[in-house]
Short mmCIF file of C-alpha atoms in Angstrom, two decimals:
data_model
loop_
_atom_site.label_atom_id
_atom_site.label_comp_id
_atom_site.label_asym_id
_atom_site.label_seq_id
_atom_site.Cartn_x
_atom_site.Cartn_y
_atom_site.Cartn_z
CA MET A 1 3.57 7.28 50.83
CA THR A 2 4.87 10.76 51.60
CA LEU A 3 5.96 11.87 55.04
CA ALA A 4 6.71 15.32 56.43
CA LEU A 5 10.01 15.11 58.21
CA ALA A 6 11.57 17.40 60.77
CA GLY A 7 15.09 16.32 59.96
CA ALA A 8 17.13 14.58 57.34
CA GLY A 9 18.69 11.79 59.31
CA ARG A 10 21.76 11.74 61.49
CA ARG A 11 24.64 13.99 60.43
CA THR A 12 28.16 14.10 61.85
CA ARG A 13 30.94 16.62 62.29
CA SER A 14 32.79 17.36 59.09
CA PRO A 15 36.32 15.91 58.62
CA SER A 16 39.26 18.28 58.47
CA TRP A 17 39.71 18.02 54.69
CA LEU A 18 36.09 19.02 54.09
CA THR A 19 36.38 21.88 56.58
CA LEU A 20 39.34 23.25 54.64
CA ALA A 21 37.48 22.81 51.35
CA VAL A 22 34.49 24.73 52.75
CA LEU A 23 36.65 27.58 54.03
CA ALA A 24 37.82 28.70 50.57
CA PRO A 25 34.39 29.53 49.06
CA THR A 26 33.14 30.82 52.41
CA LEU A 27 36.00 33.33 52.66
CA LEU A 28 35.47 34.32 49.03
CA ILE A 29 31.76 34.88 49.63
CA SER A 30 32.58 36.98 52.69
CA LEU A 31 34.63 39.52 50.71
CA PRO A 32 31.64 41.61 49.48
CA ILE A 33 30.31 41.84 53.04
CA ALA A 34 33.76 42.82 54.32
CA TYR A 35 34.04 45.42 51.56
CA VAL A 36 30.68 46.96 52.40
CA ALA A 37 31.56 47.06 56.11
CA THR A 38 35.03 48.52 55.46
CA ARG A 39 33.79 51.27 53.17
CA ALA A 40 30.95 52.12 55.55
CA TRP A 41 33.47 52.38 58.40
CA GLN A 42 35.61 54.72 56.34
CA VAL A 43 32.60 56.97 55.74
CA GLY A 44 31.99 57.23 59.48
CA LEU A 45 28.82 57.29 61.57
CA ALA A 46 27.91 60.82 60.50
CA GLY A 47 28.28 59.91 56.84
CA VAL A 48 26.28 56.71 57.32
CA ALA A 49 23.43 58.58 59.02
CA GLU A 50 23.46 61.32 56.38
CA GLU A 51 23.27 58.81 53.53
CA LEU A 52 20.66 56.51 55.06
CA PHE A 53 18.28 59.32 55.99
CA ARG A 54 18.42 61.14 52.66
CA ALA A 55 15.17 61.55 50.74
CA ARG A 56 16.94 59.91 47.80
CA THR A 57 17.65 56.78 49.86
CA ALA A 58 14.00 56.57 50.92
CA GLU A 59 12.92 56.86 47.28
CA LEU A 60 15.31 54.09 46.22
CA LEU A 61 14.11 51.90 49.08
CA VAL A 62 10.48 52.30 48.05
CA ASN A 63 11.29 51.59 44.40
CA THR A 64 13.43 48.54 45.23
CA VAL A 65 10.89 47.01 47.61
CA THR A 66 7.99 47.77 45.27
CA LEU A 67 9.71 46.21 42.28
CA ALA A 68 11.09 43.16 44.13
CA GLY A 69 7.88 42.49 46.05
CA SER A 70 5.60 42.92 43.04
CA VAL A 71 7.67 40.77 40.69
CA THR A 72 8.15 38.04 43.30
CA LEU A 73 4.45 37.91 44.17
CA LEU A 74 3.30 37.91 40.54
CA SER A 75 5.94 35.34 39.56
CA ALA A 76 4.82 33.09 42.41
CA LEU A 77 1.14 33.36 41.44
CA ILE A 78 1.79 32.78 37.74
CA GLY A 79 4.37 30.05 38.33
CA VAL A 80 2.12 28.06 40.67
CA ALA A 81 -0.96 28.53 38.45
CA VAL A 82 0.86 27.37 35.31
CA ALA A 83 2.49 24.46 37.14
CA TRP A 84 -0.90 23.29 38.43
CA CYS A 85 -2.50 23.61 35.00
CA VAL A 86 0.15 21.53 33.21
CA GLU A 87 0.62 18.94 35.98
CA ARG A 88 -2.77 18.53 37.62
CA SER A 89 -5.43 19.58 35.08
CA ASP A 90 -6.62 18.00 31.83
CA VAL A 91 -5.46 20.94 29.73
CA PRO A 92 -4.89 19.78 26.12
CA GLY A 93 -1.26 19.44 24.98
CA ARG A 94 0.13 19.13 28.50
CA ARG A 95 3.57 17.88 27.38
CA TRP A 96 3.96 20.80 24.97
CA TRP A 97 2.89 23.33 27.61
CA ARG A 98 5.38 21.86 30.07
CA VAL A 99 8.27 22.82 27.79
CA ALA A 100 6.77 26.05 26.43
CA ALA A 101 6.16 27.45 29.91
CA ALA A 102 9.88 27.14 30.71
CA LEU A 103 11.22 28.63 27.45
CA PRO A 104 10.86 32.32 28.50
CA LEU A 105 13.83 31.59 30.76
CA ALA A 106 15.90 31.52 27.58
CA VAL A 107 15.36 35.26 27.09
CA PRO A 108 17.62 37.14 29.53
CA ALA A 109 15.85 39.90 31.42
CA PHE A 110 17.97 42.66 29.91
CA VAL A 111 17.33 41.30 26.39
CA ALA A 112 13.58 41.25 27.02
CA SER A 113 13.82 44.78 28.42
CA PHE A 114 15.80 45.94 25.39
CA ALA A 115 13.09 44.50 23.13
CA TRP A 116 10.20 46.11 25.00
CA ALA A 117 12.02 49.41 25.51
CA SER A 118 12.70 49.67 21.79
CA MET A 119 8.92 49.74 21.19
CA GLY A 120 8.62 53.08 22.96
CA VAL A 121 8.83 54.92 26.26
CA ALA A 122 5.47 53.56 27.46
CA PHE A 123 7.25 50.49 28.89
CA GLN A 124 10.02 52.51 30.55
CA THR A 125 8.10 52.88 33.82
CA MET A 126 7.74 50.99 37.08
CA PRO A 127 4.57 49.14 35.92
CA GLY A 128 6.34 48.28 32.68
CA ALA A 129 9.37 46.97 34.58
CA VAL A 130 7.15 44.85 36.84
CA LEU A 131 5.39 43.35 33.82
CA ILE A 132 8.55 42.64 31.82
CA LEU A 133 10.55 41.22 34.72
CA THR A 134 7.63 39.04 35.84
CA LEU A 135 7.38 37.57 32.34
CA SER A 136 11.14 36.88 32.44
CA HIS A 137 11.32 35.38 35.93
CA TYR A 138 8.14 33.38 36.56
CA PRO A 139 9.86 30.20 35.19
CA LEU A 140 12.14 30.30 38.26
CA VAL A 141 9.02 29.48 40.29
CA TYR A 142 7.24 27.38 37.68
CA LEU A 143 10.08 24.87 37.21
CA PRO A 144 10.63 23.80 40.86
CA VAL A 145 6.90 23.82 41.65
CA ALA A 146 6.09 21.74 38.55
CA ALA A 147 8.83 19.27 39.51
CA ALA A 148 7.41 19.06 43.04
CA LEU A 149 3.90 18.44 41.71
CA ARG A 150 5.17 15.66 39.44
CA GLY A 151 7.03 13.98 42.30
CA MET A 152 4.24 14.05 44.89
CA ASP A 153 2.63 10.82 46.01
CA PRO A 154 -1.01 10.83 44.82
CA ALA A 155 -2.20 9.01 47.96
CA PHE A 156 -3.00 12.17 49.98
CA ASP A 157 -4.87 13.73 47.07
CA ASP A 158 -6.89 10.55 46.62
CA VAL A 159 -7.79 10.50 50.31
CA ALA A 160 -8.88 14.14 50.22
CA ARG A 161 -10.96 13.41 47.11
CA SER A 162 -12.63 10.46 48.83
CA LEU A 163 -13.58 12.79 51.69
CA GLY A 164 -15.48 14.97 49.26
CA ARG A 165 -13.13 17.95 49.19
CA THR A 166 -13.34 20.20 46.17
CA SER A 167 -10.42 20.78 43.81
CA TRP A 168 -9.67 24.13 45.46
CA ARG A 169 -9.71 22.68 48.99
CA ARG A 170 -7.45 19.79 47.92
CA PHE A 171 -5.04 22.28 46.41
CA VAL A 172 -4.93 24.49 49.53
CA SER A 173 -4.86 21.77 52.18
CA VAL A 174 -2.90 18.97 50.45
CA THR A 175 -0.99 20.09 47.37
CA LEU A 176 0.25 23.55 48.33
CA PRO A 177 1.78 22.54 51.70
CA GLN A 178 3.89 19.88 49.94
CA ALA A 179 5.00 22.43 47.33
CA TRP A 180 6.04 25.09 49.88
CA PRO A 181 9.77 24.25 49.84
CA ALA A 182 9.90 24.40 46.03
CA LEU A 183 7.80 27.56 45.97
CA GLY A 184 9.97 29.18 48.65
CA ALA A 185 13.20 28.36 46.81
CA GLY A 186 11.87 29.72 43.52
CA ALA A 187 10.47 32.87 45.10
CA LEU A 188 13.76 33.53 46.91
CA LEU A 189 15.65 33.31 43.62
CA VAL A 190 13.25 35.78 42.00
CA LEU A 191 13.52 38.15 44.96
CA THR A 192 17.32 38.15 45.04
CA HIS A 193 17.43 38.55 41.26
CA MET A 194 15.28 41.67 41.63
CA PHE A 195 17.54 43.10 44.33
CA ALA A 196 20.55 42.57 42.05
CA GLU A 197 19.01 43.39 38.65
CA PHE A 198 20.82 46.13 36.77
CA GLY A 199 20.82 45.81 32.99
CA ALA A 200 17.06 45.49 32.56
CA LEU A 201 16.28 48.36 34.91
CA ALA A 202 18.86 50.64 33.34
CA LEU A 203 17.31 50.06 29.91
CA LEU A 204 13.81 50.63 31.33
CA ARG A 205 14.93 53.82 33.13
CA VAL A 206 13.72 52.58 36.54
CA GLN A 207 15.81 53.64 39.55
CA THR A 208 16.57 51.15 42.33
CA PHE A 209 19.51 50.68 44.67
CA THR A 210 21.34 48.67 42.00
CA THR A 211 21.15 51.37 39.32
CA ALA A 212 22.03 54.01 41.94
CA ILE A 213 25.09 52.01 42.98
CA PHE A 214 26.23 51.90 39.36
CA GLU A 215 25.76 55.66 39.02
CA SER A 216 27.57 56.36 42.30
CA TYR A 217 30.62 54.50 41.08
CA GLU A 218 30.62 55.13 37.33
CA LEU A 219 29.52 58.78 37.32
CA GLU A 220 30.73 60.09 40.69
CA PHE A 221 33.43 57.55 41.63
CA ASP A 222 31.84 57.51 45.11
CA GLY A 223 32.63 54.09 46.54
CA GLY A 224 31.43 55.06 50.02
CA THR A 225 27.92 55.88 48.85
CA ALA A 226 27.82 52.71 46.75
CA ALA A 227 28.87 50.65 49.78
CA LEU A 228 26.18 52.14 52.01
CA GLN A 229 23.53 51.50 49.39
CA SER A 230 24.83 47.93 49.12
CA ALA A 231 24.46 47.54 52.89
CA VAL A 232 20.76 48.32 52.56
CA LEU A 233 20.46 45.63 49.89
CA LEU A 234 22.16 43.12 52.21
CA ALA A 235 19.72 44.03 54.98
CA LEU A 236 16.82 43.47 52.57
CA ALA A 237 18.14 40.10 51.34
CA LEU A 238 18.92 38.59 54.76
CA PRO A 239 15.42 37.97 56.23
CA PRO A 240 13.90 36.18 53.20
CA ALA A 241 17.02 34.03 52.78
CA LEU A 242 16.91 32.89 56.41
CA PHE A 243 13.15 32.29 56.24
CA GLU A 244 13.40 30.15 53.11
CA MET A 245 16.20 28.05 54.60
CA LYS A 246 14.25 27.54 57.82
CA LEU A 247 11.25 26.47 55.75
CA ARG A 248 13.38 24.02 53.76
CA ARG A 249 14.98 22.64 56.94
CA ASP A 250 11.81 22.24 59.00
CA LEU A 251 9.44 21.00 56.29
CA ARG A 252 10.66 18.15 54.12
CA PHE A 253 8.70 15.56 52.22
CA ALA A 254 9.97 12.17 51.25
CA ARG A 255 8.36 9.24 49.56
CA VAL A 256 8.91 6.08 51.59
CA GLY A 257 8.96 3.21 49.14
CA LYS A 258 8.23 3.55 45.47
CA GLY A 259 5.53 1.00 45.20
CA GLY A 260 3.69 0.86 41.91
CA ARG A 261 3.61 4.12 40.04
CA ARG A 262 0.08 5.51 40.01
CA ARG A 263 -1.04 8.39 37.87
CA LEU A 264 -2.73 11.35 39.48
CA SER A 265 -6.38 11.85 38.68
CA LEU A 266 -6.37 15.01 36.58
CA THR A 267 -8.84 17.73 37.48
CA PRO A 268 -11.26 18.43 34.61
CA LEU A 269 -11.32 22.09 33.59
CA GLY A 270 -14.80 21.90 32.10
CA GLY A 271 -16.06 25.26 30.91
CA ALA A 272 -12.88 26.99 32.09
CA ARG A 273 -10.75 25.17 29.51
CA PRO A 274 -10.93 27.86 26.77
CA PHE A 275 -10.02 30.57 29.28
CA VAL A 276 -7.07 28.54 30.63
CA LEU A 277 -5.79 27.90 27.10
CA PHE A 278 -6.16 31.56 26.18
CA GLY A 279 -4.38 32.69 29.35
CA MET A 280 -1.44 30.32 28.86
CA ALA A 281 -1.14 31.20 25.17
CA ALA A 282 -1.17 34.92 26.01
CA LEU A 283 1.51 34.36 28.68
CA ILE A 284 3.85 32.57 26.27
CA ALA A 285 3.16 35.13 23.53
CA LEU A 286 4.10 38.03 25.83
CA ALA A 287 7.04 36.36 27.56
CA LEU A 288 8.62 34.68 24.52
CA GLY A 289 6.85 35.69 21.33
CA ALA A 290 6.96 39.47 21.74
CA PRO A 291 10.71 39.79 22.49
CA CYS A 292 11.60 37.35 19.69
CA ALA A 293 9.34 39.20 17.23
CA VAL A 294 10.99 42.53 18.10
CA LEU A 295 14.45 41.01 17.66
CA ALA A 296 13.39 39.63 14.28
CA TYR A 297 12.12 43.08 13.30
CA TRP A 298 15.41 44.79 14.17
CA LEU A 299 17.36 42.07 12.36
CA ALA A 300 15.22 42.50 9.25
CA VAL A 301 15.09 46.29 8.96
CA GLY A 302 18.15 47.45 10.92
CA LYS A 303 20.73 49.54 9.09
CA SER A 304 23.73 48.87 11.33
CA PHE A 305 23.76 45.06 11.24
CA GLY A 306 26.70 44.95 8.85
CA HIS A 307 28.83 47.03 11.21
CA ALA A 308 28.00 44.78 14.17
CA ALA A 309 28.50 41.50 12.30
CA ALA A 310 32.29 41.83 12.38
CA ASP A 311 32.18 41.82 16.18
CA ILE A 312 29.92 38.78 16.56
CA TRP A 313 32.58 36.05 16.55
CA PRO A 314 34.79 37.72 19.21
CA ALA A 315 31.69 38.11 21.40
CA VAL A 316 30.69 34.47 20.94
CA LYS A 317 34.25 33.35 21.64
CA GLY A 318 34.42 35.55 24.74
CA SER A 319 31.12 34.17 26.07
CA LEU A 320 32.23 30.56 25.64
CA THR A 321 35.76 30.99 26.97
CA LEU A 322 34.40 32.65 30.11
CA ALA A 323 31.22 30.66 30.74
CA LEU A 324 32.49 27.09 30.30
CA PRO A 325 35.57 27.19 32.57
CA GLY A 326 33.72 29.54 34.90
CA ALA A 327 31.02 26.90 35.36
CA LEU A 328 33.66 24.31 36.27
CA VAL A 329 35.17 26.65 38.88
CA VAL A 330 31.80 27.49 40.43
CA THR A 331 30.66 23.85 40.58
CA ALA A 332 33.95 22.74 42.13
CA LEU A 333 33.63 25.40 44.85
CA ALA A 334 29.96 24.57 45.48
CA ALA A 335 30.50 20.81 45.89
CA PRO A 336 32.07 20.93 49.40
CA LEU A 337 29.38 23.43 50.52
CA ALA A 338 26.59 21.08 49.44
CA LEU A 339 28.34 18.07 50.92
CA ALA A 340 28.87 19.75 54.28
CA ALA A 341 25.27 21.01 54.41
CA THR A 342 23.78 17.56 53.74
CA ARG A 343 26.24 15.37 55.63
CA HIS A 344 27.72 17.27 58.56
CA LEU A 345 26.55 19.50 61.37
CA GLY A 346 28.40 22.53 62.62
CA ARG A 347 28.45 26.29 62.65
CA LEU A 348 30.77 26.50 59.66
CA SER A 349 28.59 24.29 57.47
CA GLY A 350 25.50 26.25 58.50
CA LEU A 351 27.18 29.56 57.73
CA ALA A 352 28.56 28.25 54.44
CA GLU A 353 25.09 27.12 53.39
CA ARG A 354 23.35 30.41 54.18
CA LEU A 355 25.92 33.03 53.22
CA PRO A 356 25.81 32.59 49.42
CA TYR A 357 22.05 33.15 49.38
CA VAL A 358 22.41 36.39 51.34
CA VAL A 359 25.17 37.75 49.11
CA HIS A 360 23.17 36.66 46.04
CA GLY A 361 21.02 39.75 46.63
CA LEU A 362 23.97 42.03 45.87
CA PRO A 363 24.43 43.29 42.30
CA GLY A 364 27.38 42.06 40.30
CA LEU A 365 28.83 45.56 40.40
CA VAL A 366 29.26 45.44 44.19
CA VAL A 367 30.88 42.01 44.01
CA ALA A 368 33.25 43.35 41.35
CA LEU A 369 34.09 46.42 43.42
CA ALA A 370 34.84 44.24 46.45
CA LEU A 371 37.18 41.99 44.51
CA VAL A 372 38.95 44.97 42.92
CA PHE A 373 39.30 46.58 46.36
CA PHE A 374 40.95 43.54 47.97
CA SER A 375 42.95 42.38 44.97
CA ILE A 376 44.68 45.75 44.54
CA ARG A 377 45.65 45.80 48.22
CA PHE A 378 46.64 42.16 48.76
CA PHE A 379 46.96 40.36 45.39
CA PRO A 380 47.74 42.97 42.72
CA GLU A 381 48.98 40.31 40.31
CA VAL A 382 45.40 38.97 39.79
CA TYR A 383 43.91 42.39 39.02
CA GLN A 384 42.45 42.55 35.48
CA THR A 385 42.86 38.81 34.97
CA VAL A 386 40.35 36.08 34.21
CA ALA A 387 40.98 34.61 37.68
CA LEU A 388 39.41 37.65 39.34
CA LEU A 389 36.39 37.42 37.03
CA PHE A 390 35.97 33.73 37.88
CA ALA A 391 36.03 34.65 41.56
CA ALA A 392 33.19 37.10 40.91
CA TYR A 393 31.28 34.42 39.02
CA ALA A 394 31.67 32.09 41.99
CA VAL A 395 30.25 34.66 44.41
CA LEU A 396 27.30 35.39 42.12
CA ALA A 397 26.40 31.86 41.02
CA LEU A 398 27.17 29.59 43.99
CA PRO A 399 23.51 29.34 45.14
CA LEU A 400 22.43 27.88 41.79
CA ALA A 401 25.15 25.23 41.93
CA GLN A 402 24.41 24.49 45.59
CA SER A 403 20.72 23.88 44.85
CA ALA A 404 21.46 21.45 42.01
CA LEU A 405 24.10 19.52 43.96
CA ARG A 406 22.10 19.41 47.17
CA ALA A 407 19.07 17.94 45.38
CA SER A 408 21.19 14.98 44.23
CA LEU A 409 22.96 14.51 47.55
CA GLU A 410 19.70 14.33 49.47
CA LEU A 411 18.70 11.31 47.35
CA ALA A 412 21.68 9.41 48.80
CA PRO A 413 21.38 9.46 52.62
CA ALA A 414 24.56 9.41 54.69
CA ARG A 415 23.54 5.97 55.97
CA PHE A 416 24.49 4.52 52.57
CA GLU A 417 28.09 5.60 53.18
CA GLU A 418 27.93 4.15 56.70
CA VAL A 419 26.88 0.80 55.24
CA ALA A 420 29.81 0.94 52.80
CA ARG A 421 32.18 1.76 55.69
CA SER A 422 30.83 -1.21 57.67
CA LEU A 423 31.75 -3.43 54.72
CA GLY A 424 35.39 -2.39 55.00
CA LYS A 425 35.64 0.57 52.64
CA GLY A 426 37.58 3.63 53.73
CA PRO A 427 36.07 7.15 53.75
CA VAL A 428 37.31 8.03 50.26
CA ALA A 429 36.36 4.66 48.78
CA ALA A 430 32.90 4.85 50.32
CA PHE A 431 32.40 8.34 48.91
CA VAL A 432 33.54 7.31 45.42
CA ALA A 433 31.46 4.12 45.42
CA VAL A 434 28.23 5.46 46.94
CA THR A 435 27.96 9.24 47.03
CA LEU A 436 29.77 10.34 43.88
CA PRO A 437 27.54 8.40 41.45
CA ASN A 438 24.48 10.01 43.04
CA MET A 439 26.10 13.44 42.74
CA LEU A 440 26.77 13.18 39.01
CA PRO A 441 23.25 14.16 37.86
CA GLY A 442 23.46 17.20 40.13
CA VAL A 443 26.92 18.02 38.79
CA GLY A 444 25.59 17.89 35.24
CA ALA A 445 22.61 20.07 36.14
CA ALA A 446 24.86 22.53 37.96
CA LEU A 447 27.25 22.81 35.01
CA ALA A 448 24.37 23.41 32.59
CA LEU A 449 22.68 26.00 34.83
CA ILE A 450 25.89 27.86 35.65
CA THR A 451 27.06 27.92 32.03
CA LEU A 452 23.72 29.43 31.04
CA GLU A 453 23.88 31.95 33.88
CA LEU A 454 27.46 33.04 33.18
CA ALA A 455 26.89 33.38 29.44
CA ARG A 456 24.24 35.99 30.30
CA GLU A 457 26.06 37.70 33.21
CA LEU A 458 26.51 41.41 32.58
CA THR A 459 27.67 43.72 35.37
CA ALA A 460 30.64 41.81 36.80
CA THR A 461 31.81 41.01 33.27
CA LEU A 462 31.62 44.68 32.31
CA MET A 463 33.79 45.57 35.30
CA LEU A 464 36.30 42.71 35.44
CA ALA A 465 36.73 41.21 31.98
CA PRO A 466 40.31 41.64 30.72
CA ILE A 467 40.83 44.46 28.24
CA GLY A 468 39.72 43.47 24.74
CA VAL A 469 37.43 40.64 25.90
CA THR A 470 33.77 41.07 24.95
CA THR A 471 30.75 38.79 25.36
CA LEU A 472 27.31 38.62 23.80
CA ALA A 473 25.83 40.13 26.97
CA THR A 474 28.22 43.07 27.12
CA GLU A 475 27.72 43.80 23.41
CA VAL A 476 23.93 43.82 23.81
CA TRP A 477 24.30 46.24 26.71
CA SER A 478 26.79 48.51 24.97
CA GLN A 479 24.70 48.85 21.82
CA ALA A 480 21.22 49.02 23.42
CA ASN A 481 22.29 51.49 26.10
CA GLU A 482 23.24 53.90 23.32
CA GLY A 483 19.92 53.39 21.54
CA ARG A 484 21.47 51.38 18.70
CA TYR A 485 18.79 48.69 18.76
CA ALA A 486 19.53 47.29 15.30
CA ALA A 487 23.21 46.87 16.17
CA ALA A 488 22.28 45.10 19.43
CA ALA A 489 19.81 42.72 17.76
CA PRO A 490 22.32 40.16 16.34
CA PHE A 491 24.02 39.74 19.71
CA ALA A 492 20.68 39.52 21.52
CA ALA A 493 19.31 36.96 19.06
CA LEU A 494 22.41 34.79 19.43
CA LEU A 495 22.23 35.03 23.20
CA VAL A 496 18.60 33.89 23.15
CA ALA A 497 19.45 31.01 20.79
CA VAL A 498 22.38 29.89 22.95
CA SER A 499 20.21 30.09 26.09
CA ALA A 500 17.26 28.26 24.53
CA ILE A 501 19.22 25.07 23.85
CA PRO A 502 20.09 24.15 27.48
CA VAL A 503 16.66 25.31 28.72
CA TYR A 504 14.90 23.07 26.20
CA VAL A 505 17.19 20.08 26.73
CA PHE A 506 17.08 20.41 30.53
CA THR A 507 13.27 20.60 30.58
CA ARG A 508 12.80 17.66 28.21
CA ARG A 509 15.37 15.60 30.10
CA SER A 510 13.61 16.18 33.42
CA LEU A 511 10.34 15.01 31.87
CA GLU A 512 11.96 11.89 30.42
CA LEU A 513 13.49 10.99 33.79
CA HIS A 514 10.10 11.42 35.44
CA ASP A 515 8.42 9.13 32.93
CA LEU A 516 10.93 6.29 33.50
#
């Protein structure tokens, strides 16, 4: 059966070695906040008031909230609807739809925006941006909600069915409450992605705080204005991050005892089946088919492909040499954060768990500016090195690694280690024998997710990559931003192909594990 729990078992104070391990990523994550505060202090109260109460700031605030709120809401509605259709209804081809619904995640948002923008200026508007970014980001909600629906115990649904409740009432009163943590986590990721999105919005000519921050620094070299605009983004990201974490902490569901696996009774769609199939097919066609078709068009008829082809291998090499070791660095820094959050109480572990999600709402440009600011003053030898770029990757991608690692750690309660200790094993031996094997699936998932994320990262790479180093993402941006769509197409197509492989394998693997 499934129980709603108010806690996760007894947790203890963290040992000194873990406290030291948590301090390093926590201090690193704090640098963007310290940068924003320092630059705002340098501007002074009068400058802060002048900037915050400008008509331009109000316009950016409206645009940012409108875009982030609209995309998050639509992504949540679409993600939950598609997850329910493929997991709880008798829609034909359910296994195929399960994979197909996740594949739009393989098309980076700025690549999708480049494809749509190249069709004409009609999509370079706020409604166009909402549509395109929703199509790109709804899988961030669909995937965790679908996983939650697959893992739910069917007992509650069967009881509600026996009481005569309709499909809609069972969904609202039984299914949705159990999916809230997954829905909240997915929606928070979408929201923070929208706060930080730059490349897609720049190509679609939509102004938000992120694009304004880029202009303040690149065009006017005004770090003070950029810092104040970043402070507004931090203020916007803080409440939803705290709310989602409170939801995850206070409402947990666990299955007590496997018992015999029972299949859920699928809800018959009846006369709605053709409409559901049409809707899902249209969604996949718009989210995946349209961008890929446009890329194929530019590859087929473009005149500048030959010029760009000579630069493809350096871009591929740059993407791999940055993404693969970067993923190892990020996962290594995230491991003590996840371990402290699931095993040990304390203010430091609580702060370390929450802070990355708050900073995740900052654009990569602000993170890069913060690291440049502090490295020049305190560690000039790391300026314009790969180490500084990896630090930026860690700040930007820690929440993804934390989520993957935490999911595995929560499957191995701390009591298992206590049992191993009672049998004579020391702390390290108990960790290696009990906890580490349970962490390995999460480590693998974290490495795959972070590699995918870093291969597509744009703004921090543009700012911090050593001179002469290019990636597929930066080449797409450089060519598309100048209107050279045919030249950008080979890099964009390769980026989609590289992204599609881990998305497909990860989705199929999760289904195979569920079916065991």
